[in-house]
Amino acid sequence: MSASVVILGGPDSGKSNYIARLWSALSEKKGELVEAVQPTDIDFVLESADHLFQGQFIQRSEQTEDRRDFKVTVASRENGTQAEIVIPDISGELWWRAVADLDVPPDLMEELHKASGALLFLREGSDQNVQPLDWVTAKKYLSKAKVSEDTGTPTQVMLCELIRFLELTLARRADGGKPRLAVVVSAWDLVGADVFERGPMAYLEEEYPMLAGRLDDLATLDAQIFGLSVVGGNLDEEGFKKAFLEKGIDGHGWVAIREATTDAWKRDPDLTKPVAWAIGLR
């Protein structure tokens, strides 16, 4: 079985940190998906993982013309069913340009047509997030202050456009089902307890209402929302970083999922869950 999963999102959305942590999670073989065959060409993933091992988040990926896709054969830990997953290494800047210019490079379009699942990333607290201007609050200041003519397209508008690309291009699943979209809110450890309890969809409704509405209206994709903490805390905080380095990366990190029986949100240590759900490997 072959399954192509596209990971997409804007700059500084958490994609690179997740890919690096996903590899170590697959190697740990404690989650829903495990590494089945040792891949031959993952130098860039190992280089990225080294940053996490050393207690450093990966900063924005270097823009490069060279494609370094992450390809690995995984297996279901439950029943051994295998799949080769292909995660194209495409920068957030390239995704944003594709949306802004309405011009998708042929190789990127090819990857979208191959895939039947996608992970869409956005990061809590990123300084790259562009919020729509609150015109009601700002109106009285406009005559007194200079306002930049181009503050950038709001992040939620760009994300909605990425979803439109996915609707038009993703392939149906092997069983004939709809393509799957996992929306991942990274740096979820930064939100307060009350926000965590309400869950990432409630967060999107407050912070990205257009995106939340778009997800509610999806008819051609199956969507599920996850919170994500790649190492379980903030490596920029000295106390957490020290404890992390003393213990090592194993056992650090979690995804926020909704408990089926109670409907409550909980931390799950299985970092492979978003990919496992997106490819439907059971």
GROMACS .gro file of C-alpha atoms in nm, residues 20-242:
model
  223
   20ALA     CA    1   1.163   1.578   1.282
   21ARG     CA    2   0.968   1.466   1.589
   22LEU     CA    3   0.755   1.228   1.379
   23TRP     CA    4   1.068   1.045   1.267
   24SER     CA    5   1.188   0.993   1.623
   25ALA     CA    6   0.836   0.883   1.725
   26LEU     CA    7   0.827   0.626   1.444
   27SER     CA    8   1.168   0.499   1.557
   28GLU     CA    9   1.051   0.469   1.919
   29LYS     CA   10   0.780   0.225   1.798
   30LYS     CA   11   0.537   0.309   2.076
   31GLY     CA   12   0.263   0.476   1.872
   32GLU     CA   13  -0.009   0.377   1.629
   33LEU     CA   14   0.242   0.392   1.342
   34VAL     CA   15   0.593   0.248   1.358
   35GLU     CA   16   0.891   0.248   1.125
   36ALA     CA   17   0.876  -0.074   0.918
   37VAL     CA   18   1.176  -0.026   0.689
   38GLN     CA   19   1.482   0.187   0.750
   39PRO     CA   20   1.473   0.469   0.491
   40THR     CA   21   1.784   0.535   0.286
   41ASP     CA   22   1.783   0.912   0.239
   42ILE     CA   23   1.667   1.111   0.540
   43ASP     CA   24   1.975   1.320   0.613
   44PHE     CA   25   1.774   1.642   0.627
   45VAL     CA   26   1.529   1.488   0.875
   46LEU     CA   27   1.814   1.366   1.094
   47GLU     CA   28   1.974   1.712   1.080
   48SER     CA   29   1.643   1.864   1.187
   49ALA     CA   30   1.598   1.608   1.465
   50ASP     CA   31   1.943   1.696   1.599
   51HIS     CA   32   1.813   2.045   1.679
   52LEU     CA   33   1.540   1.897   1.897
   53PHE     CA   34   1.779   1.651   2.063
   54GLN     CA   35   1.995   1.950   2.158
   55GLY     CA   36   1.699   2.135   2.306
   56GLN     CA   37   1.643   2.377   2.021
   57PHE     CA   38   1.335   2.431   1.810
   58ILE     CA   39   1.396   2.433   1.436
   59GLN     CA   40   1.365   2.785   1.310
   60ARG     CA   41   1.203   2.867   0.978
   61SER     CA   42   1.322   2.624   0.712
   62GLU     CA   43   1.585   2.747   0.471
   63GLN     CA   44   1.437   2.824   0.133
   64THR     CA   45   1.598   2.595  -0.120
   65GLU     CA   46   1.525   2.483  -0.470
   66ASP     CA   47   1.627   2.127  -0.383
   67ARG     CA   48   1.342   1.898  -0.288
   68ARG     CA   49   1.420   1.670   0.006
   69ASP     CA   50   1.104   1.470   0.054
   70PHE     CA   51   1.059   1.246   0.357
   71LYS     CA   52   0.975   0.892   0.243
   72VAL     CA   53   0.935   0.608   0.489
   73THR     CA   54   0.753   0.275   0.507
   74VAL     CA   55   0.537   0.259   0.817
   75ALA     CA   56   0.327  -0.015   0.967
   76SER     CA   57   0.026  -0.029   1.193
   77ARG     CA   58   0.145  -0.147   1.533
   78GLU     CA   59  -0.195  -0.311   1.578
   79ASN     CA   60  -0.211  -0.534   1.270
   80GLY     CA   61   0.116  -0.489   1.079
   81THR     CA   62  -0.044  -0.338   0.768
   82GLN     CA   63   0.222  -0.139   0.586
   83ALA     CA   64   0.219   0.178   0.382
   84GLU     CA   65   0.487   0.393   0.226
   85ILE     CA   66   0.422   0.753   0.315
   86VAL     CA   67   0.569   1.040   0.118
   87ILE     CA   68   0.580   1.381   0.282
   88PRO     CA   69   0.700   1.647   0.035
   89ASP     CA   70   0.944   1.896   0.186
   90ILE     CA   71   0.783   2.217   0.065
   91SER     CA   72   0.848   2.546   0.244
   92GLY     CA   73   0.575   2.763   0.390
   93GLU     CA   74   0.691   3.046   0.166
   94LEU     CA   75   0.626   2.831  -0.142
   95TRP     CA   76   0.277   2.743  -0.023
   96TRP     CA   77   0.205   3.112   0.042
   97ARG     CA   78   0.334   3.215  -0.301
   98ALA     CA   79   0.118   2.949  -0.465
   99VAL     CA   80  -0.187   3.102  -0.297
  100ALA     CA   81  -0.092   3.468  -0.347
  101ASP     CA   82   0.002   3.429  -0.715
  102LEU     CA   83  -0.264   3.168  -0.797
  103ASP     CA   84   0.016   2.976  -0.965
  104VAL     CA   85   0.093   2.627  -0.838
  105PRO     CA   86   0.424   2.482  -0.966
  106PRO     CA   87   0.373   2.161  -1.169
  107ASP     CA   88   0.571   1.944  -0.927
  108LEU     CA   89   0.365   2.071  -0.635
  109MET     CA   90   0.042   2.007  -0.822
  110GLU     CA   91   0.163   1.655  -0.896
  111GLU     CA   92   0.216   1.590  -0.524
  112LEU     CA   93  -0.132   1.717  -0.445
  113HIS     CA   94  -0.286   1.482  -0.702
  114LYS     CA   95  -0.093   1.186  -0.558
  115ALA     CA   96  -0.200   1.248  -0.201
  116SER     CA   97  -0.521   1.131  -0.038
  117GLY     CA   98  -0.447   1.294   0.295
  118ALA     CA   99  -0.307   1.622   0.421
  119LEU     CA  100  -0.193   1.786   0.743
  120LEU     CA  101  -0.256   2.161   0.756
  121PHE     CA  102  -0.044   2.344   1.016
  122LEU     CA  103  -0.079   2.673   1.197
  123ARG     CA  104   0.106   2.775   1.512
  124GLU     CA  105  -0.023   2.945   1.821
  125GLY     CA  106   0.169   3.263   1.896
  126SER     CA  107   0.371   3.280   1.573
  127ASP     CA  108   0.486   3.630   1.480
  128GLN     CA  109   0.428   3.527   1.117
  129ASN     CA  110   0.052   3.506   1.170
  130VAL     CA  111  -0.123   3.802   1.006
  131GLN     CA  112  -0.448   3.897   1.175
  132PRO     CA  113  -0.722   4.085   0.989
  133LEU     CA  114  -0.739   4.451   1.084
  134ASP     CA  115  -1.014   4.528   1.335
  135TRP     CA  116  -1.166   4.820   1.147
  136VAL     CA  117  -1.420   4.905   1.417
  137THR     CA  118  -1.149   4.953   1.680
  138ALA     CA  119  -0.892   5.103   1.442
  139LYS     CA  120  -1.111   5.350   1.254
  140LYS     CA  121  -1.058   5.644   1.488
  141TYR     CA  122  -0.680   5.607   1.464
  142LEU     CA  123  -0.651   5.592   1.087
  143SER     CA  124  -0.662   5.969   1.035
  144LYS     CA  125  -0.390   6.027   1.296
  145ALA     CA  126  -0.144   5.749   1.227
  146LYS     CA  127   0.026   5.607   0.925
  147VAL     CA  128  -0.095   5.256   0.845
  148SER     CA  129   0.109   5.026   0.624
  149GLU     CA  130  -0.053   4.990   0.286
  150ASP     CA  131   0.036   4.622   0.275
  151THR     CA  132   0.029   4.436   0.606
  152GLY     CA  133  -0.006   4.105   0.427
  153THR     CA  134  -0.300   3.882   0.353
  154PRO     CA  135  -0.454   3.753   0.678
  155THR     CA  136  -0.332   3.405   0.766
  156GLN     CA  137  -0.681   3.260   0.783
  157VAL     CA  138  -0.752   3.376   0.427
  158MET     CA  139  -0.437   3.199   0.307
  159LEU     CA  140  -0.530   2.883   0.496
  160CYS     CA  141  -0.877   2.885   0.343
  161GLU     CA  142  -0.718   2.909  -0.001
  162LEU     CA  143  -0.492   2.614   0.079
  163ILE     CA  144  -0.801   2.414   0.173
  164ARG     CA  145  -0.954   2.508  -0.162
  165PHE     CA  146  -0.644   2.370  -0.337
  166LEU     CA  147  -0.682   2.047  -0.142
  167GLU     CA  148  -1.050   2.015  -0.231
  168LEU     CA  149  -0.968   2.048  -0.599
  169THR     CA  150  -0.666   1.819  -0.608
  170LEU     CA  151  -0.653   1.549  -0.340
  171ALA     CA  152  -0.729   1.196  -0.458
  172ARG     CA  153  -1.000   0.983  -0.306
  173ARG     CA  154  -0.884   0.716  -0.064
  174ALA     CA  155  -0.818   0.359  -0.178
  175ASP     CA  156  -1.148   0.250  -0.022
  176GLY     CA  157  -1.335   0.519  -0.216
  177GLY     CA  158  -1.373   0.746   0.084
  178LYS     CA  159  -1.317   1.119   0.093
  179PRO     CA  160  -0.963   1.254   0.126
  180ARG     CA  161  -0.873   1.337   0.485
  181LEU     CA  162  -0.755   1.670   0.623
  182ALA     CA  163  -0.592   1.685   0.966
  183VAL     CA  164  -0.573   2.044   1.092
  184VAL     CA  165  -0.289   2.072   1.343
  185VAL     CA  166  -0.253   2.366   1.581
  186SER     CA  167   0.110   2.350   1.693
  187ALA     CA  168   0.259   2.499   2.011
  188TRP     CA  169  -0.065   2.392   2.182
  189ASP     CA  170   0.123   2.372   2.513
  190LEU     CA  171   0.126   2.755   2.514
  191VAL     CA  172  -0.251   2.791   2.554
  192GLY     CA  173  -0.412   2.822   2.895
  193ALA     CA  174  -0.600   2.542   3.069
  194ASP     CA  175  -0.938   2.693   2.981
  195VAL     CA  176  -0.850   2.710   2.610
  196PHE     CA  177  -0.718   2.353   2.620
  197GLU     CA  178  -1.042   2.229   2.775
  198ARG     CA  179  -1.253   2.394   2.505
  199GLY     CA  180  -1.030   2.244   2.236
  200PRO     CA  181  -0.862   2.364   1.916
  201MET     CA  182  -1.187   2.405   1.720
  202ALA     CA  183  -1.318   2.653   1.977
  203TYR     CA  184  -0.980   2.826   1.956
  204LEU     CA  185  -1.014   2.855   1.577
  205GLU     CA  186  -1.367   2.991   1.612
  206GLU     CA  187  -1.231   3.273   1.829
  207GLU     CA  188  -0.897   3.343   1.659
  208TYR     CA  189  -0.961   3.233   1.298
  209PRO     CA  190  -1.341   3.248   1.252
  210MET     CA  191  -1.324   3.238   0.871
  211LEU     CA  192  -1.112   2.922   0.883
  212ALA     CA  193  -1.342   2.762   1.140
  213GLY     CA  194  -1.643   2.838   0.922
  214ARG     CA  195  -1.467   2.690   0.620
  215LEU     CA  196  -1.397   2.369   0.810
  216ASP     CA  197  -1.759   2.349   0.923
  217ASP     CA  198  -1.877   2.373   0.562
  218LEU     CA  199  -1.643   2.111   0.414
  219ALA     CA  200  -1.831   1.859   0.204
  220THR     CA  201  -1.555   1.702  -0.006
  221LEU     CA  202  -1.297   1.637   0.268
  222ASP     CA  203  -1.316   1.458   0.602
  223ALA     CA  204  -1.154   1.687   0.858
  224GLN     CA  205  -1.027   1.636   1.210
  225ILE     CA  206  -0.850   1.886   1.436
  226PHE     CA  207  -0.554   1.817   1.663
  227GLY     CA  208  -0.352   2.022   1.908
  228LEU     CA  209   0.022   1.950   1.904
  229SER     CA  210   0.319   1.995   2.134
  230VAL     CA  211   0.626   1.838   1.971
  231VAL     CA  212   0.824   1.815   2.297
  232GLY     CA  213   0.559   1.885   2.561
  233GLY     CA  214   0.673   2.233   2.653
  234ASN     CA  215   0.863   2.545   2.556
  235LEU     CA  216   1.233   2.490   2.487
  236ASP     CA  217   1.283   2.866   2.513
  237GLU     CA  218   1.211   2.838   2.887
  238GLU     CA  219   1.533   2.755   3.068
  239GLY     CA  220   1.373   2.535   3.332
  240PHE     CA  221   1.190   2.315   3.084
  241LYS     CA  222   1.491   2.297   2.853
  242LYS     CA  223   1.715   2.177   3.136
   0.00000   0.00000   0.00000
